PDB file of N, CA and C in Angstrom:
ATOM      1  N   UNK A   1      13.900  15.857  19.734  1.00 58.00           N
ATOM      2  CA  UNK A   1      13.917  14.849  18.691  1.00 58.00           C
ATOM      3  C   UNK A   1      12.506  14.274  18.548  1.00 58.00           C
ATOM      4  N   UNK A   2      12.229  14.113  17.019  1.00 70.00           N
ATOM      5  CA  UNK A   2      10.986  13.336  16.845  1.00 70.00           C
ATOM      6  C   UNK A   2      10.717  11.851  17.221  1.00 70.00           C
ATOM      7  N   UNK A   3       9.270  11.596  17.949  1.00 81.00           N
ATOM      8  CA  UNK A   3       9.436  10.408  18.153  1.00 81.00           C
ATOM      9  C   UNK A   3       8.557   9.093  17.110  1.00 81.00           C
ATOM     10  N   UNK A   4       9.215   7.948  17.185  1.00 79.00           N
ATOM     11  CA  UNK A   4       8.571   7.371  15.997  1.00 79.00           C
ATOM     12  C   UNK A   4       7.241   6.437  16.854  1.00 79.00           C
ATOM     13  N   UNK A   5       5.915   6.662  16.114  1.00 84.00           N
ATOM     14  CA  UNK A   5       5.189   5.486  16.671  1.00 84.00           C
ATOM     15  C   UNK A   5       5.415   3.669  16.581  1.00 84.00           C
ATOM     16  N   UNK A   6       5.879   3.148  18.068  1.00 87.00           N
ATOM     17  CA  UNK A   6       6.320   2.305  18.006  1.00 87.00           C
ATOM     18  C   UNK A   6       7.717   1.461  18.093  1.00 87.00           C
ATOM     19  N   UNK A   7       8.125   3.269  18.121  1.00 90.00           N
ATOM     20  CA  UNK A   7       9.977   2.546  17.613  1.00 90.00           C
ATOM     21  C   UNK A   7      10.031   1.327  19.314  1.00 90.00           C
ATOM     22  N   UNK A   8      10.463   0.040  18.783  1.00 90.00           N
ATOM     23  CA  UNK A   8      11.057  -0.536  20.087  1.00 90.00           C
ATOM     24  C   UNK A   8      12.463  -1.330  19.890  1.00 90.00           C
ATOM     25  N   UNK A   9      12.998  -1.418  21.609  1.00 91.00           N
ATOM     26  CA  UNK A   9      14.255  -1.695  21.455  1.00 91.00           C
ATOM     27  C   UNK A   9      13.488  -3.087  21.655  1.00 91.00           C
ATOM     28  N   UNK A  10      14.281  -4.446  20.519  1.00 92.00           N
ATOM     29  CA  UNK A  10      14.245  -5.853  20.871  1.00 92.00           C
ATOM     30  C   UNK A  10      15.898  -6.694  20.958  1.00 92.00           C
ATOM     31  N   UNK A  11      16.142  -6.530  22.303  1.00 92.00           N
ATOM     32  CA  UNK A  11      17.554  -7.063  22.438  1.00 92.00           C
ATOM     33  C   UNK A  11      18.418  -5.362  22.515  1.00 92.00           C
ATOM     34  N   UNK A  12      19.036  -5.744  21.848  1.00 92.00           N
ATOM     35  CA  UNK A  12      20.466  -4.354  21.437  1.00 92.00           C
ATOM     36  C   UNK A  12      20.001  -3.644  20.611  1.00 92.00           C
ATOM     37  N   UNK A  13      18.949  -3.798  19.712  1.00 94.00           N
ATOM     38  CA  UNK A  13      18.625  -3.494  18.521  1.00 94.00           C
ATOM     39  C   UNK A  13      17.185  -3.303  18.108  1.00 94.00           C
ATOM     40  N   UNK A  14      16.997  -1.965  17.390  1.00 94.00           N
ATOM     41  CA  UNK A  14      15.717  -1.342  17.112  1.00 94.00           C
ATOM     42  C   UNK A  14      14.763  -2.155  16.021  1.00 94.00           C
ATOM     43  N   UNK A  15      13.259  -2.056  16.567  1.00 95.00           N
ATOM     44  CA  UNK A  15      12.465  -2.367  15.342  1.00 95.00           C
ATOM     45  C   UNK A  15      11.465  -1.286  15.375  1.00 95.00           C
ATOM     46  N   UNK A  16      10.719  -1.723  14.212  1.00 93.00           N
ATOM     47  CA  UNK A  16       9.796  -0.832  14.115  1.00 93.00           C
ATOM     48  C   UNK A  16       8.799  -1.267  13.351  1.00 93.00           C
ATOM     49  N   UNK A  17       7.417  -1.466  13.795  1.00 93.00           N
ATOM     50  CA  UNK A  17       6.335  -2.419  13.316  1.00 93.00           C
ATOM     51  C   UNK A  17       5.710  -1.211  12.311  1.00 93.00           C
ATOM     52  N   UNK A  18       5.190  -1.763  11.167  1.00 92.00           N
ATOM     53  CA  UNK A  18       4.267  -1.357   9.675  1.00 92.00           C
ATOM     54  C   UNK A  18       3.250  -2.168   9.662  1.00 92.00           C
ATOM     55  N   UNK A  19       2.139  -1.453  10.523  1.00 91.00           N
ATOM     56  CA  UNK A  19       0.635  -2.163   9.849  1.00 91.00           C
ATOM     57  C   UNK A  19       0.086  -1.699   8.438  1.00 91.00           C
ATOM     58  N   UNK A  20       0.161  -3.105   8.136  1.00 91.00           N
ATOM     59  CA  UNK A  20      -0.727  -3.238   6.710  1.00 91.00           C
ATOM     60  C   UNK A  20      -2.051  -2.461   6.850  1.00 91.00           C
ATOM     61  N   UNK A  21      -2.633  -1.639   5.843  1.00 91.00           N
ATOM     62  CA  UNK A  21      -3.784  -1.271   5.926  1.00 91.00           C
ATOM     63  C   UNK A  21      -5.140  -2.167   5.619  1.00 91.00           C
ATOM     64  N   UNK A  22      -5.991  -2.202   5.700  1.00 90.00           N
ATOM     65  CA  UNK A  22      -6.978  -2.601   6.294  1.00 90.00           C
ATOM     66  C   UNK A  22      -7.855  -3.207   4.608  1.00 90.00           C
ATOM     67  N   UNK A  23      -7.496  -2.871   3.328  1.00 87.00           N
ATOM     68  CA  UNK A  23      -7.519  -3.096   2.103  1.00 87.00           C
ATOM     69  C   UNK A  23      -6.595  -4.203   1.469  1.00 87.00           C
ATOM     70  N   UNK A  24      -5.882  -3.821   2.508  1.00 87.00           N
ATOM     71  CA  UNK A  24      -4.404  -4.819   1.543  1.00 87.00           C
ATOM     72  C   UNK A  24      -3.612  -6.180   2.005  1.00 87.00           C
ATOM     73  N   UNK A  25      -4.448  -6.218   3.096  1.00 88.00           N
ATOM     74  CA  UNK A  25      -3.585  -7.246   3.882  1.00 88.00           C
ATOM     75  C   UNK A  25      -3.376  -9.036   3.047  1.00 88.00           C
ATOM     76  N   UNK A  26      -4.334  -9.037   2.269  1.00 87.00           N
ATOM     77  CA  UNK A  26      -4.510 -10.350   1.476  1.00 87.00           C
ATOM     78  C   UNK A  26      -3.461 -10.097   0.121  1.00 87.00           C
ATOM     79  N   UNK A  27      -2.839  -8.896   0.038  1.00 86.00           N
ATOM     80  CA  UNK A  27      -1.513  -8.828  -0.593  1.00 86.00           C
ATOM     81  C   UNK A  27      -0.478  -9.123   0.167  1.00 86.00           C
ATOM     82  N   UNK A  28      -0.252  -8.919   1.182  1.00 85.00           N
ATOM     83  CA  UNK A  28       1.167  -8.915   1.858  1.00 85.00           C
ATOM     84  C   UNK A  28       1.126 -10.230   2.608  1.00 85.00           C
ATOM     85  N   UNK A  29      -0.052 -10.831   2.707  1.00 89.00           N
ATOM     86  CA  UNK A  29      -0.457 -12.149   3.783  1.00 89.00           C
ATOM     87  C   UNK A  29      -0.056 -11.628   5.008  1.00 89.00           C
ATOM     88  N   UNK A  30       0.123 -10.588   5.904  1.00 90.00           N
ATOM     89  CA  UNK A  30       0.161 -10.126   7.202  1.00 90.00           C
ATOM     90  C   UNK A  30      -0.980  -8.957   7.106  1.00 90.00           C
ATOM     91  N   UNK A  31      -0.823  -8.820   8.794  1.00 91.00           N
ATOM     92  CA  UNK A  31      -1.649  -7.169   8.891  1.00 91.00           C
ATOM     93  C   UNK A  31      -0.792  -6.653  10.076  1.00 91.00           C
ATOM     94  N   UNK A  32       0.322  -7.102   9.528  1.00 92.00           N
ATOM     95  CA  UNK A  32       1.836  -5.929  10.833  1.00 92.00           C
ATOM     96  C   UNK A  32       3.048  -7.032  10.022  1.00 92.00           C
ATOM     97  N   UNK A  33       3.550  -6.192  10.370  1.00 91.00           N
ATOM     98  CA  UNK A  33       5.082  -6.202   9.526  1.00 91.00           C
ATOM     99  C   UNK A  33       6.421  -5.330  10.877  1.00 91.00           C
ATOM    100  N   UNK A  34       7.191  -6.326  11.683  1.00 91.00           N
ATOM    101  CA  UNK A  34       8.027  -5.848  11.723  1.00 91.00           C
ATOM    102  C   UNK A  34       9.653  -5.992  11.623  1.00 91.00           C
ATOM    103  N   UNK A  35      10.150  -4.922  11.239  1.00 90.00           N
ATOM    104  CA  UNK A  35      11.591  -4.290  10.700  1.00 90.00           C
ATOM    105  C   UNK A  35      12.109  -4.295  11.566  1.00 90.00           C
ATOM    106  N   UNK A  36      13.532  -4.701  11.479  1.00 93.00           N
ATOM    107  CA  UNK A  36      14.962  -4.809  12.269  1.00 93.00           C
ATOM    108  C   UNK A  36      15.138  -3.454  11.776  1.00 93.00           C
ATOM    109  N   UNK A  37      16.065  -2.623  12.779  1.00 93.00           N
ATOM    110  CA  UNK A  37      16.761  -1.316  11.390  1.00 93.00           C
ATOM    111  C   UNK A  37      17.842  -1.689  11.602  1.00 93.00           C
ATOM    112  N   UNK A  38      18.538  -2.480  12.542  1.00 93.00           N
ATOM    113  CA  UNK A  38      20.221  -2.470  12.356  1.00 93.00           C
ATOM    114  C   UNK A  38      20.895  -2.017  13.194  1.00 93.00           C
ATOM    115  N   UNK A  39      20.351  -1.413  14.343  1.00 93.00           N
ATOM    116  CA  UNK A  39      21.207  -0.284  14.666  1.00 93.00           C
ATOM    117  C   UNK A  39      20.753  -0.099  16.256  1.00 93.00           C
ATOM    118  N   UNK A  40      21.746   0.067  17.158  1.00 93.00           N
ATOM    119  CA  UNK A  40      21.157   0.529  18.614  1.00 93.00           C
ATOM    120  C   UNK A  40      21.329   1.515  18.910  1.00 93.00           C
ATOM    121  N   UNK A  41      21.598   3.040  18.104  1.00 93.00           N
ATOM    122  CA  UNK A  41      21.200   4.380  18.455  1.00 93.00           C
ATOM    123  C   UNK A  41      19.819   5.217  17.900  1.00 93.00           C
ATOM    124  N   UNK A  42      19.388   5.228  19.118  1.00 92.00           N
ATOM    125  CA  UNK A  42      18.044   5.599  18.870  1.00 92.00           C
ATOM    126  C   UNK A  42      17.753   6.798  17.493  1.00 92.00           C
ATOM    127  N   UNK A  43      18.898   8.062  17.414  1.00 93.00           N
ATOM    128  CA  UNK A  43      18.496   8.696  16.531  1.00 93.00           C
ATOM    129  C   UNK A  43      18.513   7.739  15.007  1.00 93.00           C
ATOM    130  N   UNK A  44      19.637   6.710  14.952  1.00 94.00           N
ATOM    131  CA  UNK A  44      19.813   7.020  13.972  1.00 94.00           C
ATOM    132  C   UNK A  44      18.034   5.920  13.407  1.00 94.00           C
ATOM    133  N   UNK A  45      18.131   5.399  14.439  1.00 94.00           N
ATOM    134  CA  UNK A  45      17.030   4.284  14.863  1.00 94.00           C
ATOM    135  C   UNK A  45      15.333   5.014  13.829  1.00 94.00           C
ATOM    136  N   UNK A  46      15.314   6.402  14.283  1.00 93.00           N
ATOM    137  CA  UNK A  46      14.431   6.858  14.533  1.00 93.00           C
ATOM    138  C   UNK A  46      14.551   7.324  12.698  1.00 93.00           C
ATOM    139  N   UNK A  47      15.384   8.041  12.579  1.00 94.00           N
ATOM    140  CA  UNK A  47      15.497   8.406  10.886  1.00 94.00           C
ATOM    141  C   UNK A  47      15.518   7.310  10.476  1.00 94.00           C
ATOM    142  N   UNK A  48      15.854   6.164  10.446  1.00 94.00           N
ATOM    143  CA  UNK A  48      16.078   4.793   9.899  1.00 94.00           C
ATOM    144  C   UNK A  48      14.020   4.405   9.479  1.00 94.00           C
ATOM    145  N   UNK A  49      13.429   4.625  10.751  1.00 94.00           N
ATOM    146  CA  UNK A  49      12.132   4.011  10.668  1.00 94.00           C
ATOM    147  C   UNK A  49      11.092   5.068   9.961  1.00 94.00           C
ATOM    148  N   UNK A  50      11.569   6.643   9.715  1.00 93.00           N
ATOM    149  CA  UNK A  50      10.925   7.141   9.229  1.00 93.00           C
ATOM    150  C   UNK A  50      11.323   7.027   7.569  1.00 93.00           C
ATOM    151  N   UNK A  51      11.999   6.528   7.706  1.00 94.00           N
ATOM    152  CA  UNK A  51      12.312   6.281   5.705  1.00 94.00           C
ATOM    153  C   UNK A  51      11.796   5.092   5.531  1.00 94.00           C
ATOM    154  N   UNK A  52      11.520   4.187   6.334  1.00 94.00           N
ATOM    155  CA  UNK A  52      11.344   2.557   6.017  1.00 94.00           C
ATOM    156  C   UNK A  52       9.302   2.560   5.995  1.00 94.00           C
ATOM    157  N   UNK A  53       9.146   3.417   6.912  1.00 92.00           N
ATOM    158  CA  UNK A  53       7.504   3.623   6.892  1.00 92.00           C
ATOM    159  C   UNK A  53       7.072   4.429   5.822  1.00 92.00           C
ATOM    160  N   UNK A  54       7.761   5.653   5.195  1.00 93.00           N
ATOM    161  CA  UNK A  54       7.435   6.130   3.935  1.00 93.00           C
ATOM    162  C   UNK A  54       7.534   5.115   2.769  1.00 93.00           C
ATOM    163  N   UNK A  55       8.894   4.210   2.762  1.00 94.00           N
ATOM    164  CA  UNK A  55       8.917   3.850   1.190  1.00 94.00           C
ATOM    165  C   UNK A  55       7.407   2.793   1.607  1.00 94.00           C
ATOM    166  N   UNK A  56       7.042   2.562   2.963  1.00 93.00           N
ATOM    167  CA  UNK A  56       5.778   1.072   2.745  1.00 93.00           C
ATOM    168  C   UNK A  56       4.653   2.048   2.358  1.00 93.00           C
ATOM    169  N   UNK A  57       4.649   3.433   2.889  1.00 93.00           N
ATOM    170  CA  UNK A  57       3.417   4.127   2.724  1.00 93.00           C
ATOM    171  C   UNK A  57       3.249   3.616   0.636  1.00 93.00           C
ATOM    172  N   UNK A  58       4.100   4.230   0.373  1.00 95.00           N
ATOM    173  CA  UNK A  58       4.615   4.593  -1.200  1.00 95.00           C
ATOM    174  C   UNK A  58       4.128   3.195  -1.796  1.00 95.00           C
ATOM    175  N   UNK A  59       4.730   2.560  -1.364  1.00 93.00           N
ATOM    176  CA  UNK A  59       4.118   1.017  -2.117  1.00 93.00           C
ATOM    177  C   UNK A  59       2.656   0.774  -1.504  1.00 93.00           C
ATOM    178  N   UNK A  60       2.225   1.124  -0.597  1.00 92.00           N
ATOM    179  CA  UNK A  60       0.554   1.032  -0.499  1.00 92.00           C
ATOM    180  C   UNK A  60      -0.086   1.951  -1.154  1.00 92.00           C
ATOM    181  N   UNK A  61       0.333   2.953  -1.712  1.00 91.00           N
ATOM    182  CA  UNK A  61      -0.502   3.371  -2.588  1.00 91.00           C
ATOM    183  C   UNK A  61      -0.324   2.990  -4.090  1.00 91.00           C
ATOM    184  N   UNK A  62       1.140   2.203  -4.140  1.00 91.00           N
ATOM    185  CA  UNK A  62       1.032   1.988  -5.328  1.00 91.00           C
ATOM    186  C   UNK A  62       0.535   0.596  -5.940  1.00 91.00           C
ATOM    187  N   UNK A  63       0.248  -0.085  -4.935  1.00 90.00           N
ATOM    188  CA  UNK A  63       0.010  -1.681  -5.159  1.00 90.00           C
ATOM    189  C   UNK A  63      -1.806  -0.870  -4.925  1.00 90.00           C
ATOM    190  N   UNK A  64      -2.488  -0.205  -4.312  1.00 88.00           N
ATOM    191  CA  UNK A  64      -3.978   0.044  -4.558  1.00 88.00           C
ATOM    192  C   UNK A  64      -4.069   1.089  -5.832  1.00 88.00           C
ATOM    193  N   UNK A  65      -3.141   1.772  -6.647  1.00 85.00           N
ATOM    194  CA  UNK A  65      -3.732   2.335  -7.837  1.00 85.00           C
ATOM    195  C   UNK A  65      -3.322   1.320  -8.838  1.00 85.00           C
ATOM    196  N   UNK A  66      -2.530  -0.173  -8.608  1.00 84.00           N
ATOM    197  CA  UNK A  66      -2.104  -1.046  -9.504  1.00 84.00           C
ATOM    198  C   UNK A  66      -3.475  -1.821  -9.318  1.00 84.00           C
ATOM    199  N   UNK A  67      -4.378  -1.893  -8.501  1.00 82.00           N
ATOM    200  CA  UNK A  67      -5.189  -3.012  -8.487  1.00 82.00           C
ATOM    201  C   UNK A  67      -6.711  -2.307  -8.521  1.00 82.00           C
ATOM    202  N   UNK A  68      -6.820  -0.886  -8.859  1.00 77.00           N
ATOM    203  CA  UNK A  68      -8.012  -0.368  -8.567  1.00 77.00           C
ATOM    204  C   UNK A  68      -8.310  -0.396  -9.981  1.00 77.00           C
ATOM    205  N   UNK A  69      -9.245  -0.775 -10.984  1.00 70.00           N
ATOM    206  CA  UNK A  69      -9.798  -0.435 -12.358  1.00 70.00           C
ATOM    207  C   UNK A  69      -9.845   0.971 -12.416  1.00 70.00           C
ATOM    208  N   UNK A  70      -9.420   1.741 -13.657  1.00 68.00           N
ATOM    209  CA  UNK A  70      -9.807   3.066 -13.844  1.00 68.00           C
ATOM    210  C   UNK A  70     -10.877   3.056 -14.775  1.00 68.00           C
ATOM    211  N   UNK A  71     -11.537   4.047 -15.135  1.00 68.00           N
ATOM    212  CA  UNK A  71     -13.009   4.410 -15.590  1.00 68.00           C
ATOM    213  C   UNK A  71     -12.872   4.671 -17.111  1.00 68.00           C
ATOM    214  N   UNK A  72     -13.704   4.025 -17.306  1.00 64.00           N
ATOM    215  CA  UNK A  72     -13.517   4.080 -18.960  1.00 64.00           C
ATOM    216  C   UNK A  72     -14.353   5.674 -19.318  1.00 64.00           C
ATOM    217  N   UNK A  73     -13.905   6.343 -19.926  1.00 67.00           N
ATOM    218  CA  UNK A  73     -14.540   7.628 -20.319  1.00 67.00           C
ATOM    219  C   UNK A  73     -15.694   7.781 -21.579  1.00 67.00           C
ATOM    220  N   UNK A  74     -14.726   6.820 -22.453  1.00 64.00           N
ATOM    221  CA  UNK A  74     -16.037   6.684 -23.573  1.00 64.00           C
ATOM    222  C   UNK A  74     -15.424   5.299 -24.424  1.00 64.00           C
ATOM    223  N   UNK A  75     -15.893   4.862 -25.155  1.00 61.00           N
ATOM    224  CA  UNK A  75     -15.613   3.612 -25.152  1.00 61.00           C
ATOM    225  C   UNK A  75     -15.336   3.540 -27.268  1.00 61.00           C
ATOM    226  N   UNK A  76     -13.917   3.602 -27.335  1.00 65.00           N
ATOM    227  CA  UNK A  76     -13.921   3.707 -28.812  1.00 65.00           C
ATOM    228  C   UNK A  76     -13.258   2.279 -29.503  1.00 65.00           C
ATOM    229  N   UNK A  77     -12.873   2.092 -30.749  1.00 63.00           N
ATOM    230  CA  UNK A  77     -12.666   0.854 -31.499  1.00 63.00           C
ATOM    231  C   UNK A  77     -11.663   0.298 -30.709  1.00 63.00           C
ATOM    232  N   UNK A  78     -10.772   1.030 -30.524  1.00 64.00           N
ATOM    233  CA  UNK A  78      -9.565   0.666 -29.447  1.00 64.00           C
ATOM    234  C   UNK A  78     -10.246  -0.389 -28.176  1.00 64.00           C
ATOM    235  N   UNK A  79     -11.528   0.197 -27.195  1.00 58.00           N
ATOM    236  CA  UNK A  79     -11.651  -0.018 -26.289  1.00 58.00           C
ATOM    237  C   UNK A  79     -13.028  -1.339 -26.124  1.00 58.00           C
ATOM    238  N   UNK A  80     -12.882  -1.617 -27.387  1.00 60.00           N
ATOM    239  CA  UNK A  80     -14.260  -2.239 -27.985  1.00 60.00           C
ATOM    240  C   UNK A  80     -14.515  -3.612 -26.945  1.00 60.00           C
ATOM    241  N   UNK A  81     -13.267  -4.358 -26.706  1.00 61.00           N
ATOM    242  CA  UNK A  81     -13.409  -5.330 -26.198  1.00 61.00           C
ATOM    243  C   UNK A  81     -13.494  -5.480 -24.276  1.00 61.00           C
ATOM    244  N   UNK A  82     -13.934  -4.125 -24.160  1.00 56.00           N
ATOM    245  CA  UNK A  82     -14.232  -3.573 -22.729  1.00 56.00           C
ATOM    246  C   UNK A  82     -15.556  -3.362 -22.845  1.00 56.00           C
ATOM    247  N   UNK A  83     -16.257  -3.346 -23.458  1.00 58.00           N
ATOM    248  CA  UNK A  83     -17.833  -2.902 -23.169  1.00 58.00           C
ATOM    249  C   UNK A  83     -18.598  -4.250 -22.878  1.00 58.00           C
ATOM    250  N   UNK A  84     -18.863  -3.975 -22.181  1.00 59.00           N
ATOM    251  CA  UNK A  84     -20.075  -4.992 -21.471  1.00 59.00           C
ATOM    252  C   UNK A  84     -21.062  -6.001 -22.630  1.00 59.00           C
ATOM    253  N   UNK A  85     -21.161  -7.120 -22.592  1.00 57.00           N
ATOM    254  CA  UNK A  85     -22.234  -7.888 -23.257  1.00 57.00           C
ATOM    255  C   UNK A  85     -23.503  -7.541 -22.747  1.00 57.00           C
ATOM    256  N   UNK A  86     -24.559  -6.769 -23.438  1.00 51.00           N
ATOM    257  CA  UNK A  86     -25.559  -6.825 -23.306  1.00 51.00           C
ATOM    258  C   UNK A  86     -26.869  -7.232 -24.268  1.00 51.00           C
ATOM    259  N   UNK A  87     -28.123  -7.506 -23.712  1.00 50.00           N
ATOM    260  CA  UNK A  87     -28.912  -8.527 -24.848  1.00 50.00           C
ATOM    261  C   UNK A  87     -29.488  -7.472 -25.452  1.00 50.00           C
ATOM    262  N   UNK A  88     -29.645  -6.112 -25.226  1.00 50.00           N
ATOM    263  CA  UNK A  88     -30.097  -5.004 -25.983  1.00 50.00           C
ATOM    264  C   UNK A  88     -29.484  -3.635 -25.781  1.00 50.00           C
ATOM    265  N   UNK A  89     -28.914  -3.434 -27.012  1.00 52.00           N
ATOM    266  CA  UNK A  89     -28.417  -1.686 -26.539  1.00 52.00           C
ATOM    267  C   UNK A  89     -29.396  -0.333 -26.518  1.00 52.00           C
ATOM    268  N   UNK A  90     -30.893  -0.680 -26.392  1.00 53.00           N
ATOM    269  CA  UNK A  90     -31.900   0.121 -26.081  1.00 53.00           C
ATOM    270  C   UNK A  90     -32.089   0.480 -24.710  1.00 53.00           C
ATOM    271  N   UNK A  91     -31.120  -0.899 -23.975  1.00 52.00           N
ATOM    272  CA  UNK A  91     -31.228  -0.410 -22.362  1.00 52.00           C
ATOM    273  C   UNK A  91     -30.195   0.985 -21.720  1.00 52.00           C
ATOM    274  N   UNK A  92     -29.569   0.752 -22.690  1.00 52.00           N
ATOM    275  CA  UNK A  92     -28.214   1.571 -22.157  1.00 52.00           C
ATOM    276  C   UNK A  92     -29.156   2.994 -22.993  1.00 52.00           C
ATOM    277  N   UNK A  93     -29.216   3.000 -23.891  1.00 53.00           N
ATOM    278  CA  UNK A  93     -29.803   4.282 -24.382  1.00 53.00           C
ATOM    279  C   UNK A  93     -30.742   4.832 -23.839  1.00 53.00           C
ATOM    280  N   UNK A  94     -31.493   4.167 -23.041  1.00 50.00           N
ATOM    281  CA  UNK A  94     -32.779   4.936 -22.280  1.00 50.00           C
ATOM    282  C   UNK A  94     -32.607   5.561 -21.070  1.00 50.00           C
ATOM    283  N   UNK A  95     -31.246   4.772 -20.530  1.00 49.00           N
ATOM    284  CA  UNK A  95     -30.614   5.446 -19.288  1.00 49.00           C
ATOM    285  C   UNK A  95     -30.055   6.551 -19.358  1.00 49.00           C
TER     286      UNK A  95
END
């Protein structure tokens, strides 16, 4: 059987700690997170913590592509009110 990093028994009953990554912690206001699963058999303990650490993986990547700016490619009438204030557009052209 696979083992989970961390799985521990507290009392009768399994947890299993989720560190926040090292980007995100001023979202979640922690930097560890731990989960009750419910349950005092280790297998089921163990499948329990590997679904509960994927769906946090899943939301850490989705709360950093919700908060990362994507790249503007070219900048058209649509996108007009994204371009930068500048005091001359001779600077940008020479670059």
């Amino acid at each position: 059987m696979a083992q989970v990093e961390g799985l521990n028994l507290r009392g009768s009953r399994f947890v299993v700690p989720i560190v926040v990554p090292n980007d995100l912690p001023w979202v979640y206001g922690k930097t560890r997170v731990n989960f009750a699963l419910g349950t005092s058999d280790r297998r089921e303990a163990t499948l329990l913590a590997t679904l509960k650490r994927a769906e946090w993986l899943a939301d850490f990547e989705a709360k950093r592509s919700a908060l990362a700016p994507s790249a503007i490619d070219a900048i058209t009438p649509a996108r007009e009110p994204d371009k930068p204030r500048v005091a001359s557009w001779g600077v940008l052209r020479a670059a």
